Amino acid sequence: MAVGIDSWFDYGCPSSMITRHFLTEELAGSGVQVRWHPHESRRGAQDPVWSAQRWDRGLRPLADRLGVRVSPVAPADTSSRLALQGYQYAADHGRGDAYSDQVFSARFTEGQDIADLAVLAEAARRAGLDPERFRAAVRSPYYVRRHQEAVTPRRSVRIAPTVVADGYRVEGVPTGAQMAKLIALSRSSPRVSSAAAPPPVASPPGVKALRRTPGERTAAGRQKARRARLAACAVIEVAERDLQEFVERDGDAAGQPVEEPGVRRCG
């Protein structure tokens, strides 16, 4: 029976590139399949000074430790939507993985603007696609709709990267311990995940769409609602030593975990 891990990515997220490399390296020869799903993160304009500090203190050192080649300077902020529309075209032609590798490389290794159709067409060419056919298709109503359908917001997946195996979820770059658990679960589970996002867990009474309820006006109410939100999102809290490992290995110079701006973790 097929086993696998589901991973959600965004071409605008350097952690997604690092996670892709980490999963590919860790799973080589294991027989475990990774099913890749696009996720367009909602983010506002970033402070360039803050972005540069985050890149220098957190993301670039982490990439170096994992053997991922990235640009020495943080790439300028841009939109990933056109690149993600292109992913649908590439996947339809059996070149989704190769296209993702080229787009991530263009964005975070070469520092190019992936909102530029010329940059994407070159990435498509390197991935083995016809660049002119790619140009004609990527902005067509069909692939705009395909992208919108693929990233329809679901509360079960909130940020990129998110990695899931048999209901166990890691938001952000997995640690070694988390990666081992994901692999073990992917092998032991009789369930085969579909290409769609995992179905959301039914919200407990009093919790609707993960919004704050009147009961949260008291400290006890806030704690109860937070536990309910965690359950509704199917988030499994890792052991304290795993959290410490994440801070020590994946944190910035101040010991704060690295995560995408403009998004928040569940709960």
GROMACS .gro file of N, CA and C in nm, residues 101-194:
model
  282
  101ASP      N    1   1.187   2.313  -0.833
  101ASP     CA    2   1.330   2.330  -0.805
  101ASP      C    3   1.385   2.454  -0.875
  102GLN      N    4   1.346   2.476  -1.000
  102GLN     CA    5   1.397   2.589  -1.076
  102GLN      C    6   1.343   2.723  -1.026
  103VAL      N    7   1.216   2.726  -0.986
  103VAL     CA    8   1.158   2.851  -0.935
  103VAL      C    9   1.220   2.888  -0.801
  104PHE      N   10   1.234   2.791  -0.712
  104PHE     CA   11   1.299   2.818  -0.584
  104PHE      C   12   1.443   2.867  -0.605
  105SER      N   13   1.514   2.804  -0.698
  105SER     CA   14   1.651   2.845  -0.726
  105SER      C   15   1.656   2.988  -0.781
  106ALA      N   16   1.565   3.019  -0.873
  106ALA     CA   17   1.562   3.154  -0.928
  106ALA      C   18   1.535   3.257  -0.819
  107ARG      N   19   1.446   3.223  -0.728
  107ARG     CA   20   1.405   3.318  -0.624
  107ARG      C   21   1.511   3.335  -0.515
  108PHE      N   22   1.557   3.225  -0.457
  108PHE     CA   23   1.638   3.234  -0.336
  108PHE      C   24   1.787   3.208  -0.358
  109THR      N   25   1.825   3.149  -0.470
  109THR     CA   26   1.967   3.131  -0.499
  109THR      C   27   2.019   3.242  -0.589
  110GLU      N   28   1.938   3.274  -0.693
  110GLU     CA   29   1.980   3.377  -0.790
  110GLU      C   30   1.921   3.514  -0.758
  111GLY      N   31   1.826   3.523  -0.666
  111GLY     CA   32   1.769   3.651  -0.626
  111GLY      C   33   1.682   3.717  -0.732
  112GLN      N   34   1.621   3.639  -0.822
  112GLN     CA   35   1.540   3.695  -0.928
  112GLN      C   36   1.395   3.716  -0.883
  113ASP      N   37   1.323   3.796  -0.961
  113ASP     CA   38   1.184   3.829  -0.929
  113ASP      C   39   1.093   3.728  -0.996
  114ILE      N   40   1.030   3.640  -0.916
  114ILE     CA   41   0.945   3.536  -0.974
  114ILE      C   42   0.806   3.586  -1.008
  115ALA      N   43   0.782   3.716  -0.993
  115ALA     CA   44   0.658   3.775  -1.046
  115ALA      C   45   0.678   3.817  -1.192
  116ASP      N   46   0.800   3.805  -1.243
  116ASP     CA   47   0.835   3.841  -1.381
  116ASP      C   48   0.814   3.717  -1.469
  117LEU      N   49   0.727   3.730  -1.569
  117LEU     CA   50   0.697   3.615  -1.655
  117LEU      C   51   0.820   3.565  -1.729
  118ALA      N   52   0.912   3.654  -1.765
  118ALA     CA   53   1.035   3.611  -1.833
  118ALA      C   54   1.120   3.520  -1.744
  119VAL      N   55   1.127   3.552  -1.616
  119VAL     CA   56   1.201   3.468  -1.521
  119VAL      C   57   1.136   3.331  -1.510
  120LEU      N   58   1.004   3.328  -1.503
  120LEU     CA   59   0.932   3.201  -1.491
  120LEU      C   60   0.944   3.118  -1.618
  121ALA      N   61   0.939   3.184  -1.733
  121ALA     CA   62   0.952   3.111  -1.859
  121ALA      C   63   1.089   3.044  -1.869
  122GLU      N   64   1.193   3.112  -1.820
  122GLU     CA   65   1.327   3.053  -1.820
  122GLU      C   66   1.332   2.935  -1.722
  123ALA      N   67   1.267   2.950  -1.605
  123ALA     CA   68   1.260   2.838  -1.510
  123ALA      C   69   1.188   2.720  -1.572
  124ALA      N   70   1.080   2.748  -1.646
  124ALA     CA   71   1.006   2.642  -1.715
  124ALA      C   72   1.093   2.572  -1.819
  125ARG      N   73   1.172   2.651  -1.893
  125ARG     CA   74   1.262   2.592  -1.993
  125ARG      C   75   1.363   2.500  -1.927
  126ARG      N   76   1.421   2.544  -1.818
  126ARG     CA   77   1.518   2.462  -1.747
  126ARG      C   78   1.454   2.335  -1.693
  127ALA      N   79   1.324   2.343  -1.665
  127ALA     CA   80   1.252   2.225  -1.612
  127ALA      C   81   1.206   2.131  -1.722
  128GLY      N   82   1.236   2.164  -1.847
  128GLY     CA   83   1.200   2.077  -1.957
  128GLY      C   84   1.068   2.108  -2.024
  129LEU      N   85   1.014   2.228  -2.000
  129LEU     CA   86   0.888   2.270  -2.061
  129LEU      C   87   0.915   2.366  -2.177
  130ASP      N   88   0.820   2.373  -2.268
  130ASP     CA   89   0.828   2.469  -2.378
  130ASP      C   90   0.799   2.609  -2.322
  131PRO      N   91   0.894   2.701  -2.325
  131PRO     CA   92   0.874   2.831  -2.261
  131PRO      C   93   0.763   2.914  -2.327
  132GLU      N   94   0.745   2.903  -2.458
  132GLU     CA   95   0.642   2.982  -2.525
  132GLU      C   96   0.503   2.930  -2.490
  133ARG      N   97   0.487   2.799  -2.488
  133ARG     CA   98   0.358   2.743  -2.446
  133ARG      C   99   0.330   2.775  -2.301
  134PHE      N  100   0.434   2.774  -2.219
  134PHE     CA  101   0.419   2.812  -2.078
  134PHE      C  102   0.370   2.956  -2.067
  135ARG      N  103   0.432   3.047  -2.140
  135ARG     CA  104   0.392   3.188  -2.137
  135ARG      C  105   0.245   3.205  -2.175
  136ALA      N  106   0.201   3.132  -2.278
  136ALA     CA  107   0.064   3.146  -2.325
  136ALA      C  108  -0.036   3.090  -2.224
  137ALA      N  109   0.007   2.988  -2.148
  137ALA     CA  110  -0.088   2.919  -2.059
  137ALA      C  111  -0.097   2.980  -1.920
  138VAL      N  112   0.016   3.032  -1.869
  138VAL     CA  113   0.023   3.061  -1.726
  138VAL      C  114  -0.076   3.169  -1.682
  139ARG      N  115  -0.111   3.262  -1.770
  139ARG     CA  116  -0.206   3.368  -1.733
  139ARG      C  117  -0.346   3.343  -1.790
  140SER      N  118  -0.367   3.226  -1.846
  140SER     CA  119  -0.498   3.195  -1.904
  140SER      C  120  -0.602   3.179  -1.793
  141PRO      N  121  -0.730   3.206  -1.823
  141PRO     CA  122  -0.835   3.188  -1.722
  141PRO      C  123  -0.836   3.047  -1.662
  142TYR      N  124  -0.799   2.949  -1.745
  142TYR     CA  125  -0.801   2.810  -1.696
  142TYR      C  126  -0.702   2.791  -1.581
  143TYR      N  127  -0.578   2.838  -1.597
  143TYR     CA  128  -0.479   2.817  -1.492
  143TYR      C  129  -0.494   2.915  -1.376
  144VAL      N  130  -0.553   3.029  -1.401
  144VAL     CA  131  -0.590   3.117  -1.289
  144VAL      C  132  -0.691   3.046  -1.200
  145ARG      N  133  -0.791   2.983  -1.263
  145ARG     CA  134  -0.893   2.911  -1.186
  145ARG      C  135  -0.834   2.788  -1.117
  146ARG      N  136  -0.746   2.716  -1.187
  146ARG     CA  137  -0.684   2.598  -1.127
  146ARG      C  138  -0.606   2.636  -1.001
  147HIS      N  139  -0.535   2.747  -1.007
  147HIS     CA  140  -0.459   2.792  -0.890
  147HIS      C  141  -0.554   2.829  -0.776
  148GLN      N  142  -0.658   2.902  -0.806
  148GLN     CA  143  -0.752   2.944  -0.703
  148GLN      C  144  -0.818   2.823  -0.636
  149GLU      N  145  -0.850   2.724  -0.715
  149GLU     CA  146  -0.910   2.603  -0.658
  149GLU      C  147  -0.810   2.528  -0.570
  150ALA      N  148  -0.683   2.528  -0.609
  150ALA     CA  149  -0.580   2.455  -0.535
  150ALA      C  150  -0.550   2.519  -0.400
  151VAL      N  151  -0.563   2.650  -0.391
  151VAL     CA  152  -0.526   2.719  -0.266
  151VAL      C  153  -0.649   2.775  -0.195
  152THR      N  154  -0.767   2.723  -0.225
  152THR     CA  155  -0.886   2.766  -0.153
  152THR      C  156  -0.859   2.754  -0.004
  153PRO      N  157  -0.879   2.863   0.072
  153PRO     CA  158  -0.843   2.859   0.214
  153PRO      C  159  -0.918   2.749   0.290
  154ARG      N  160  -0.842   2.672   0.368
  154ARG     CA  161  -0.898   2.572   0.457
  154ARG      C  162  -0.830   2.587   0.591
  155ARG      N  163  -0.905   2.580   0.696
  155ARG     CA  164  -0.846   2.606   0.826
  155ARG      C  165  -0.747   2.498   0.868
  156SER      N  166  -0.747   2.383   0.799
  156SER     CA  167  -0.657   2.276   0.837
  156SER      C  168  -0.512   2.305   0.797
  157VAL      N  169  -0.490   2.391   0.699
  157VAL     CA  170  -0.355   2.431   0.658
  157VAL      C  171  -0.349   2.582   0.660
  158ARG      N  172  -0.263   2.638   0.746
  158ARG     CA  173  -0.263   2.781   0.771
  158ARG      C  174  -0.137   2.852   0.723
  159ILE      N  175  -0.024   2.782   0.719
  159ILE     CA  176   0.101   2.846   0.679
  159ILE      C  177   0.181   2.752   0.589
  160ALA      N  178   0.276   2.808   0.518
  160ALA     CA  179   0.374   2.730   0.443
  160ALA      C  180   0.511   2.756   0.506
  161PRO      N  181   0.592   2.649   0.526
  161PRO     CA  182   0.559   2.511   0.496
  161PRO      C  183   0.480   2.444   0.608
  162THR      N  184   0.393   2.350   0.570
  162THR     CA  185   0.326   2.261   0.663
  162THR      C  186   0.346   2.119   0.611
  163VAL      N  187   0.387   2.029   0.700
  163VAL     CA  188   0.411   1.891   0.663
  163VAL      C  189   0.322   1.802   0.749
  164VAL      N  190   0.252   1.707   0.686
  164VAL     CA  191   0.154   1.624   0.755
  164VAL      C  192   0.173   1.478   0.718
  165ALA      N  193   0.167   1.391   0.820
  165ALA     CA  194   0.163   1.246   0.799
  165ALA      C  195   0.070   1.187   0.904
  166ASP      N  196  -0.035   1.121   0.858
  166ASP     CA  197  -0.131   1.054   0.946
  166ASP      C  198  -0.181   1.145   1.057
  167GLY      N  199  -0.210   1.270   1.024
  167GLY     CA  200  -0.265   1.362   1.123
  167GLY      C  201  -0.162   1.434   1.207
  168TYR      N  202  -0.036   1.390   1.204
  168TYR     CA  203   0.070   1.460   1.277
  168TYR      C  204   0.123   1.571   1.189
  169ARG      N  205   0.128   1.691   1.243
  169ARG     CA  206   0.158   1.809   1.163
  169ARG      C  207   0.277   1.884   1.219
  170VAL      N  208   0.360   1.932   1.126
  170VAL     CA  209   0.471   2.020   1.162
  170VAL      C  210   0.455   2.147   1.080
  171GLU      N  211   0.449   2.260   1.146
  171GLU     CA  212   0.441   2.389   1.077
  171GLU      C  213   0.578   2.455   1.084
  172GLY      N  214   0.639   2.476   0.969
  172GLY     CA  215   0.776   2.526   0.964
  172GLY      C  216   0.870   2.414   0.924
  173VAL      N  217   1.000   2.441   0.923
  173VAL     CA  218   1.099   2.341   0.887
  173VAL      C  219   1.105   2.235   0.997
  174PRO      N  220   1.086   2.106   0.963
  174PRO     CA  221   1.089   2.003   1.068
  174PRO      C  222   1.227   1.990   1.131
  175THR      N  223   1.229   1.953   1.258
  175THR     CA  224   1.355   1.915   1.323
  175THR      C  225   1.385   1.771   1.287
  176GLY      N  226   1.503   1.723   1.326
  176GLY     CA  227   1.537   1.584   1.300
  176GLY      C  228   1.439   1.488   1.367
  177ALA      N  229   1.403   1.518   1.494
  177ALA     CA  230   1.310   1.431   1.566
  177ALA      C  231   1.172   1.432   1.502
  178GLN      N  232   1.128   1.548   1.459
  178GLN     CA  233   0.997   1.557   1.394
  178GLN      C  234   0.998   1.484   1.260
  179MET      N  235   1.109   1.494   1.186
  179MET     CA  236   1.119   1.426   1.058
  179MET      C  237   1.112   1.275   1.076
  180ALA      N  238   1.179   1.223   1.180
  180ALA     CA  239   1.175   1.080   1.207
  180ALA      C  240   1.034   1.034   1.239
  181LYS      N  241   0.960   1.116   1.314
  181LYS     CA  242   0.823   1.079   1.347
  181LYS      C  243   0.734   1.083   1.225
  182LEU      N  244   0.752   1.183   1.138
  182LEU     CA  245   0.674   1.191   1.016
  182LEU      C  246   0.696   1.068   0.928
  183ILE      N  247   0.821   1.025   0.917
  183ILE     CA  248   0.852   0.908   0.834
  183ILE      C  249   0.790   0.783   0.894
  184ALA      N  250   0.802   0.767   1.028
  184ALA     CA  251   0.745   0.649   1.093
  184ALA      C  252   0.594   0.644   1.075
  185LEU      N  253   0.529   0.758   1.090
  185LEU     CA  254   0.383   0.761   1.075
  185LEU      C  255   0.342   0.736   0.932
  186SER      N  256   0.417   0.789   0.837
  186SER     CA  257   0.381   0.770   0.697
  186SER      C  258   0.391   0.623   0.657
  187ARG      N  259   0.479   0.548   0.722
  187ARG     CA  260   0.495   0.406   0.690
  187ARG      C  261   0.392   0.319   0.759
  188SER      N  262   0.349   0.360   0.878
  188SER     CA  263   0.259   0.276   0.957
  188SER      C  264   0.113   0.299   0.929
  189SER      N  265   0.080   0.414   0.870
  189SER     CA  266  -0.061   0.448   0.852
  189SER      C  267  -0.123   0.372   0.736
  190PRO      N  268  -0.245   0.316   0.756
  190PRO     CA  269  -0.315   0.252   0.645
  190PRO      C  270  -0.384   0.351   0.555
  191ARG      N  271  -0.388   0.479   0.596
  191ARG     CA  272  -0.461   0.579   0.519
  191ARG      C  273  -0.368   0.640   0.416
  192VAL      N  274  -0.420   0.664   0.297
  192VAL     CA  275  -0.347   0.732   0.191
  192VAL      C  276  -0.408   0.869   0.173
  193SER      N  277  -0.328   0.975   0.193
  193SER     CA  278  -0.380   1.110   0.182
  193SER      C  279  -0.416   1.141   0.038
  194SER      N  280  -0.518   1.222   0.019
  194SER     CA  281  -0.555   1.268  -0.115
  194SER      C  282  -0.473   1.390  -0.150
   0.00000   0.00000   0.00000
